[in-house]
Coordinates of N, CA and C in Angstrom, one line a residue:
M518 N -26.8 61.8 47.3 CA -27.8 61.4 46.5 C -27.4 60.5 45.4
N519 N -28.1 59.4 45.5 CA -27.8 58.4 44.5 C -28.9 58.5 43.4
R520 N -28.3 58.8 42.3 CA -29.2 58.9 41.1 C -28.9 57.7 40.3
R521 N -29.9 57.1 39.9 CA -29.8 56.0 39.0 C -30.1 56.5 37.6
I522 N -29.2 56.1 36.7 CA -29.4 56.4 35.3 C -30.0 55.2 34.6
K523 N -31.1 55.4 34.0 CA -31.7 54.3 33.3 C -31.0 54.1 32.0
T524 N -30.8 52.9 31.7 CA -30.1 52.6 30.5 C -31.0 51.8 29.6
K525 N -30.7 51.9 28.3 CA -31.5 51.2 27.3 C -31.0 49.7 27.4
P526 N -31.8 48.8 26.8 CA -31.4 47.4 26.8 C -30.1 47.2 26.1
D527 N -29.7 47.9 25.0 CA -28.5 47.7 24.3 C -27.3 48.1 25.2
N528 N -27.5 49.1 26.0 CA -26.4 49.6 26.9 C -26.2 48.6 28.0
R529 N -27.3 47.9 28.5 CA -27.1 46.9 29.6 C -26.3 45.7 29.1
F530 N -26.6 45.3 27.8 CA -25.9 44.2 27.3 C -24.4 44.5 27.1
S531 N -24.1 45.7 26.7 CA -22.7 46.1 26.5 C -22.0 46.2 27.9
A532 N -22.8 46.7 28.9 CA -22.2 46.8 30.2 C -21.9 45.4 30.8
I533 N -22.8 44.4 30.5 CA -22.5 43.1 31.0 C -21.3 42.5 30.4
L534 N -21.1 42.7 29.0 CA -19.9 42.2 28.3 C -18.7 42.9 28.8
R535 N -18.8 44.2 29.1 CA -17.6 44.9 29.5 C -17.2 44.4 30.9
G536 N -18.2 44.1 31.7 CA -17.9 43.7 33.1 C -17.3 42.3 33.2
N537 N -17.6 41.5 32.2 CA -17.1 40.1 32.1 C -16.0 39.9 31.1
E538 N -15.1 40.8 31.0 CA -14.0 40.7 29.9 C -13.2 39.5 30.1
G539 N -12.8 39.1 31.3 CA -12.0 37.9 31.5 C -12.8 36.6 31.1
A540 N -14.0 36.5 31.4 CA -14.8 35.4 31.0 C -14.9 35.3 29.4
S541 N -15.0 36.4 28.7 CA -15.1 36.4 27.3 C -13.8 35.9 26.7
I542 N -12.7 36.3 27.3 CA -11.4 35.8 26.8 C -11.2 34.3 27.0
V543 N -11.6 33.8 28.1 CA -11.5 32.4 28.4 C -12.4 31.6 27.4
L544 N -13.6 32.1 27.2 CA -14.5 31.4 26.2 C -13.9 31.4 24.8
V545 N -13.4 32.5 24.3 CA -12.7 32.6 23.0 C -11.5 31.6 23.0
T546 N -10.7 31.6 24.0 CA -9.6 30.7 24.1 C -10.0 29.2 24.0
I547 N -11.1 28.9 24.7 CA -11.5 27.5 24.7 C -12.0 27.1 23.3
I548 N -12.8 28.0 22.6 CA -13.2 27.7 21.3 C -12.1 27.6 20.3
A549 N -11.1 28.5 20.4 CA -9.9 28.4 19.6 C -9.1 27.1 19.8
I550 N -9.0 26.6 21.0 CA -8.3 25.3 21.3 C -9.1 24.2 20.7
L551 N -10.4 24.2 20.8 CA -11.2 23.2 20.2 C -11.1 23.1 18.7
I552 N -11.1 24.3 18.0 CA -10.9 24.3 16.6 C -9.5 23.8 16.2
V553 N -8.5 24.3 16.9 CA -7.1 23.8 16.5 C -7.0 22.3 16.8
T554 N -7.5 21.8 17.8 CA -7.5 20.4 18.1 C -8.2 19.6 17.0
G555 N -9.3 20.1 16.6 CA -10.1 19.4 15.5 C -9.3 19.4 14.2
V556 N -8.6 20.5 13.9 CA -7.8 20.5 12.7 C -6.6 19.6 12.8
I557 N -6.0 19.5 13.9 CA -4.8 18.6 14.1 C -5.3 17.1 14.0
I558 N -6.4 16.8 14.6 CA -7.0 15.4 14.5 C -7.3 15.1 13.0
L559 N -7.9 16.0 12.3 CA -8.3 15.8 10.9 C -7.0 15.6 10.1
R560 N -6.0 16.4 10.3 CA -4.8 16.3 9.5 C -4.1 15.0 9.8
T561 N -4.0 14.5 11.0 CA -3.4 13.3 11.4 C -4.1 12.1 10.8
T562 N -5.4 12.1 10.8 CA -6.3 11.1 10.2 C -6.1 11.0 8.7
T563 N -6.1 12.1 8.1 CA -5.9 12.2 6.6 C -4.5 11.7 6.3
S564 N -3.5 12.0 7.0 CA -2.1 11.5 6.7 C -2.0 10.0 6.8
A565 N -2.7 9.5 7.9 CA -2.7 8.0 8.1 C -3.4 7.3 7.0
L566 N -4.5 7.9 6.5 CA -5.2 7.3 5.4 C -4.5 7.3 4.1
W567 N -3.8 8.4 3.8 CA -3.0 8.5 2.6 C -1.8 7.5 2.7
A568 N -1.2 7.3 3.8 CA -0.1 6.4 3.9 C -0.6 4.9 3.7
S569 N -1.7 4.6 4.3 CA -2.3 3.3 4.1 C -2.6 3.0 2.7
A570 N -3.2 4.1 2.0 CA -3.5 3.9 0.6 C -2.3 3.7 -0.3
D571 N -1.2 4.4 0.0 CA 0.1 4.2 -0.7 C 0.6 2.8 -0.5
K572 N 0.6 2.3 0.7 CA 1.1 1.0 1.0 C 0.3 -0.1 0.3
Q573 N -1.1 0.1 0.3 CA -1.9 -0.8 -0.4 C -1.7 -0.8 -1.9
L574 N -1.4 0.4 -2.5 CA -1.2 0.5 -3.9 C 0.1 -0.3 -4.3
N575 N 1.2 -0.1 -3.4 CA 2.4 -0.9 -3.7 C 2.2 -2.4 -3.6
Q576 N 1.4 -2.8 -2.6 CA 1.1 -4.3 -2.5 C 0.3 -4.8 -3.7
D577 N -0.6 -4.0 -4.2 CA -1.4 -4.4 -5.3 C -0.5 -4.5 -6.6
Q578 N 0.4 -3.5 -6.8 CA 1.2 -3.5 -7.9 C 2.2 -4.7 -7.9
A579 N 2.8 -5.0 -6.7 CA 3.7 -6.1 -6.6 C 2.9 -7.4 -6.9
Y580 N 1.7 -7.6 -6.4 CA 0.9 -8.8 -6.7 C 0.6 -8.9 -8.2
E581 N 0.2 -7.8 -8.9 CA -0.1 -7.8 -10.3 C 1.2 -8.2 -11.1
M582 N 2.3 -7.6 -10.7 CA 3.5 -7.9 -11.5 C 3.9 -9.4 -11.4
A583 N 3.9 -9.9 -10.1 CA 4.3 -11.3 -9.9 C 3.3 -12.3 -10.6
T584 N 2.0 -12.1 -10.4 CA 1.1 -13.0 -11.0 C 1.0 -12.9 -12.6
S585 N 1.2 -11.7 -13.1 CA 1.2 -11.5 -14.5 C 2.4 -12.2 -15.1
M586 N 3.6 -12.0 -14.5 CA 4.8 -12.7 -15.0 C 4.7 -14.2 -14.9
G587 N 4.2 -14.6 -13.7 CA 4.0 -16.1 -13.5 C 3.1 -16.7 -14.5
N588 N 2.0 -16.0 -14.8 CA 1.0 -16.6 -15.8 C 1.6 -16.6 -17.2
S589 N 2.4 -15.5 -17.5 CA 3.1 -15.5 -18.8 C 4.1 -16.6 -18.9
L590 N 4.9 -16.8 -17.9 CA 5.9 -17.9 -17.9 C 5.1 -19.3 -18.0
D591 N 4.0 -19.4 -17.3 CA 3.2 -20.7 -17.4 C 2.8 -20.9 -18.9
G592 N 2.4 -19.9 -19.5 CA 2.0 -20.1 -20.9 C 3.2 -20.5 -21.8
I593 N 4.3 -19.9 -21.5 CA 5.5 -20.3 -22.3 C 6.0 -21.7 -22.0
I594 N 6.0 -22.0 -20.7 CA 6.5 -23.4 -20.3 C 5.6 -24.5 -20.7
V595 N 4.3 -24.3 -20.5 CA 3.3 -25.4 -20.7 C 2.7 -25.3 -22.1
G596 N 2.3 -24.1 -22.5 CA 1.6 -23.9 -23.8 C 2.5 -23.9 -25.0
N597 N 3.5 -23.1 -25.0 CA 4.4 -23.0 -26.2 C 5.5 -24.0 -26.2
K598 N 5.7 -24.6 -25.0 CA 6.8 -25.6 -24.8 C 8.1 -25.1 -25.4
S599 N 8.5 -23.9 -25.1 CA 9.7 -23.3 -25.6 C 10.8 -23.0 -24.6
I600 N 10.6 -23.5 -23.3 CA 11.6 -23.3 -22.3 C 12.0 -24.7 -21.8
D601 N 13.3 -24.9 -21.7 CA 13.9 -26.1 -21.0 C 14.3 -25.7 -19.6
L602 N 13.4 -26.1 -18.6 CA 13.7 -25.8 -17.2 C 15.0 -26.4 -16.7
S603 N 15.3 -27.6 -17.2 CA 16.4 -28.3 -16.7 C 17.7 -27.6 -17.0
S604 N 17.8 -27.0 -18.2 CA 19.0 -26.3 -18.6 C 19.1 -25.0 -17.8
I605 N 18.0 -24.4 -17.6 CA 18.1 -23.1 -16.8 C 18.4 -23.4 -15.4
A606 N 17.8 -24.5 -14.8 CA 18.2 -24.8 -13.4 C 19.6 -25.3 -13.3
A607 N 20.2 -25.9 -14.3 CA 21.6 -26.3 -14.3 C 22.5 -25.1 -14.3
G608 N 22.1 -24.0 -14.9 CA 22.9 -22.8 -14.9 C 22.7 -22.0 -13.6
D609 N 22.5 -20.7 -13.8 CA 22.3 -19.9 -12.6 C 20.8 -19.9 -12.1
G610 N 19.9 -20.5 -12.8 CA 18.5 -20.6 -12.4 C 17.7 -19.4 -12.7
V611 N 18.2 -18.4 -13.3 CA 17.5 -17.1 -13.5 C 16.8 -17.1 -14.8
I612 N 15.5 -17.0 -14.8 CA 14.8 -16.9 -16.1 C 14.8 -15.4 -16.5
I613 N 14.4 -14.5 -15.6 CA 14.4 -13.1 -15.9 C 14.7 -12.3 -14.6
S614 N 15.5 -11.3 -14.7 CA 15.8 -10.4 -13.6 C 15.8 -9.0 -14.1
K615 N 14.8 -8.2 -13.7 CA 14.7 -6.8 -14.2 C 14.6 -5.9 -13.0
T616 N 15.5 -4.9 -13.1 CA 15.5 -3.9 -12.0 C 14.9 -2.5 -12.4
S617 N 14.6 -2.4 -13.6 CA 14.0 -1.1 -14.1 C 12.7 -1.5 -14.9
I618 N 11.6 -1.0 -14.4 CA 10.3 -1.3 -15.0 C 9.7 0.0 -15.4
N619 N 9.2 0.1 -16.6 CA 8.6 1.4 -17.0 C 7.4 1.7 -16.2
G620 N 7.3 2.9 -15.7 CA 6.2 3.4 -14.9 C 6.3 3.1 -13.5
L621 N 7.2 2.2 -13.1 CA 7.4 1.9 -11.7 C 8.8 2.0 -11.3
P622 N 9.3 3.2 -10.9 CA 10.7 3.3 -10.7 C 11.3 2.5 -9.6
N623 N 10.5 2.2 -8.6 CA 11.0 1.4 -7.4 C 10.7 0.0 -7.5
A624 N 10.5 -0.6 -8.7 CA 10.1 -1.9 -8.9 C 11.2 -2.8 -9.4
T625 N 11.2 -4.1 -8.9 CA 12.1 -5.1 -9.5 C 11.3 -6.4 -9.6
I626 N 11.7 -7.2 -10.5 CA 11.1 -8.5 -10.7 C 12.2 -9.6 -11.0
R627 N 12.0 -10.8 -10.5 CA 13.0 -11.8 -10.7 C 12.3 -13.2 -10.7
A628 N 12.6 -14.0 -11.7 CA 12.1 -15.3 -11.8 C 13.2 -16.3 -11.8
N629 N 13.1 -17.3 -10.9 CA 14.1 -18.4 -10.8 C 13.5 -19.7 -11.0
V630 N 14.4 -20.7 -11.3 CA 14.0 -22.1 -11.4 C 14.9 -22.9 -10.6
K631 N 14.4 -23.8 -9.7 CA 15.2 -24.6 -8.9 C 14.6 -26.0 -9.0
P632 N 15.5 -27.0 -9.1 CA 15.0 -28.4 -9.1 C 14.5 -28.8 -7.7
L633 N 13.3 -29.5 -7.7 CA 12.8 -30.0 -6.4 C 13.1 -31.4 -6.3
S634 N 13.2 -32.1 -7.4 CA 13.5 -33.5 -7.5 C 14.4 -33.8 -8.6
N635 N 15.4 -34.6 -8.4 CA 16.3 -35.0 -9.5 C 16.1 -36.4 -10.1
D636 N 15.0 -37.0 -9.7 CA 14.6 -38.3 -10.2 C 14.4 -38.2 -11.7
D637 N 15.1 -39.1 -12.5 CA 15.1 -39.0 -13.9 C 13.7 -39.3 -14.5
N638 N 12.9 -40.1 -13.8 CA 11.5 -40.5 -14.2 C 10.5 -39.3 -14.0
N639 N 10.7 -38.6 -12.9 CA 9.8 -37.6 -12.5 C 10.5 -36.4 -12.0
R640 N 11.0 -35.6 -12.8 CA 11.7 -34.3 -12.4 C 10.7 -33.2 -12.1
I641 N 10.9 -32.6 -11.0 CA 10.0 -31.5 -10.6 C 10.8 -30.3 -10.4
Y642 N 10.3 -29.2 -11.0 CA 11.0 -27.9 -10.9 C 10.1 -26.8 -10.3
V643 N 10.6 -26.0 -9.5 CA 9.8 -24.9 -8.9 C 10.3 -23.6 -9.5
V644 N 9.3 -22.9 -10.1 CA 9.5 -21.6 -10.7 C 9.0 -20.5 -9.7
T645 N 9.8 -19.7 -9.2 CA 9.5 -18.6 -8.3 C 9.6 -17.3 -8.9
V646 N 8.6 -16.5 -8.9 CA 8.6 -15.1 -9.4 C 8.4 -14.2 -8.2
E647 N 9.4 -13.3 -8.0 CA 9.3 -12.4 -6.9 C 9.3 -11.0 -7.4
A648 N 8.2 -10.2 -7.1 CA 8.1 -8.8 -7.5 C 8.2 -7.9 -6.3
N649 N 8.9 -6.8 -6.4 CA 9.1 -5.8 -5.3 C 8.7 -4.5 -5.9
V650 N 7.8 -3.8 -5.1 CA 7.5 -2.4 -5.5 C 7.6 -1.6 -4.2
A651 N 8.6 -0.7 -4.1 CA 8.9 0.0 -2.9 C 9.2 -1.0 -1.8
T652 N 8.4 -1.0 -0.8 CA 8.6 -1.9 0.4 C 7.7 -3.2 0.3
A653 N 6.9 -3.2 -0.7 CA 5.9 -4.4 -0.8 C 6.5 -5.5 -1.7
T654 N 6.3 -6.7 -1.3 CA 6.8 -7.9 -2.0 C 5.7 -8.9 -2.2
H655 N 5.7 -9.5 -3.4 CA 4.8 -10.6 -3.6 C 5.5 -11.7 -4.3
T656 N 5.3 -13.0 -3.9 CA 6.0 -14.1 -4.5 C 4.9 -15.0 -5.2
Y657 N 5.2 -15.4 -6.4 CA 4.3 -16.4 -7.1 C 5.2 -17.6 -7.3
I658 N 4.6 -18.8 -6.9 CA 5.3 -20.0 -7.0 C 4.5 -21.0 -7.8
A659 N 5.1 -21.7 -8.7 CA 4.5 -22.8 -9.5 C 5.5 -23.9 -9.6
Q660 N 4.9 -25.2 -9.7 CA 5.7 -26.4 -9.8 C 5.3 -27.1 -11.1
Y661 N 6.4 -27.6 -11.7 CA 6.2 -28.2 -13.0 C 7.0 -29.6 -13.0
S662 N 6.4 -30.5 -13.7 CA 7.1 -31.8 -13.8 C 7.3 -32.1 -15.3
G663 N 8.4 -32.8 -15.7 CA 8.6 -33.1 -17.0 C 10.1 -33.0 -17.3
S664 N 10.4 -33.0 -18.6 CA 11.8 -32.8 -19.1 C 11.8 -32.2 -20.5
G665 N 13.0 -31.8 -20.9 CA 13.1 -31.2 -22.2 C 12.3 -29.9 -22.3
T666 N 11.4 -29.9 -23.2 CA 10.5 -28.7 -23.3 C 9.1 -29.2 -23.1
N667 N 8.9 -30.3 -22.5 CA 7.5 -30.9 -22.3 C 7.3 -30.9 -20.8
Y668 N 6.5 -29.9 -20.3 CA 6.3 -29.8 -18.9 C 4.8 -29.7 -18.6
Q669 N 4.4 -30.2 -17.4 CA 3.0 -30.0 -17.0 C 3.0 -29.3 -15.6
R670 N 2.0 -28.5 -15.4 CA 1.9 -27.7 -14.2 C 1.3 -28.6 -13.1
L671 N 1.9 -28.6 -11.9 CA 1.4 -29.4 -10.8 C 0.6 -28.4 -9.9
Y672 N -0.6 -28.9 -9.5 CA -1.4 -28.0 -8.6 C -1.6 -28.6 -7.3

């Protein structure tokens, strides 16, 4: 004699889940894999964005250092007329060389003068300012003509 036991709806649902234990484990595993993959992708993307932001910051700081120093030297050379480029170029050519800058431990800056033309009537000098911050470098270049302490910027 086969007797069927009537079950309540809650018992039927439990029976279905118990009967499909393997399928439930597979479903939970797939969901866990999707979550872990999403976390890994998010972490990788975030790391790449931070690295790009740090690189851009170094490039911006190198640009600011080089252009700021170049503009300051331009004011001293042309405006104040207090630097003789020919005497600096005749020596080692270094206007300034600094390897330790406050607030930027990995930064260096160097300004050089080189003669471009030795013609007595029209002497031309190239002032190069190179700033380095970590792995980023920016170079500012300006040309001046004149002699003594009287120079004009060439554009």
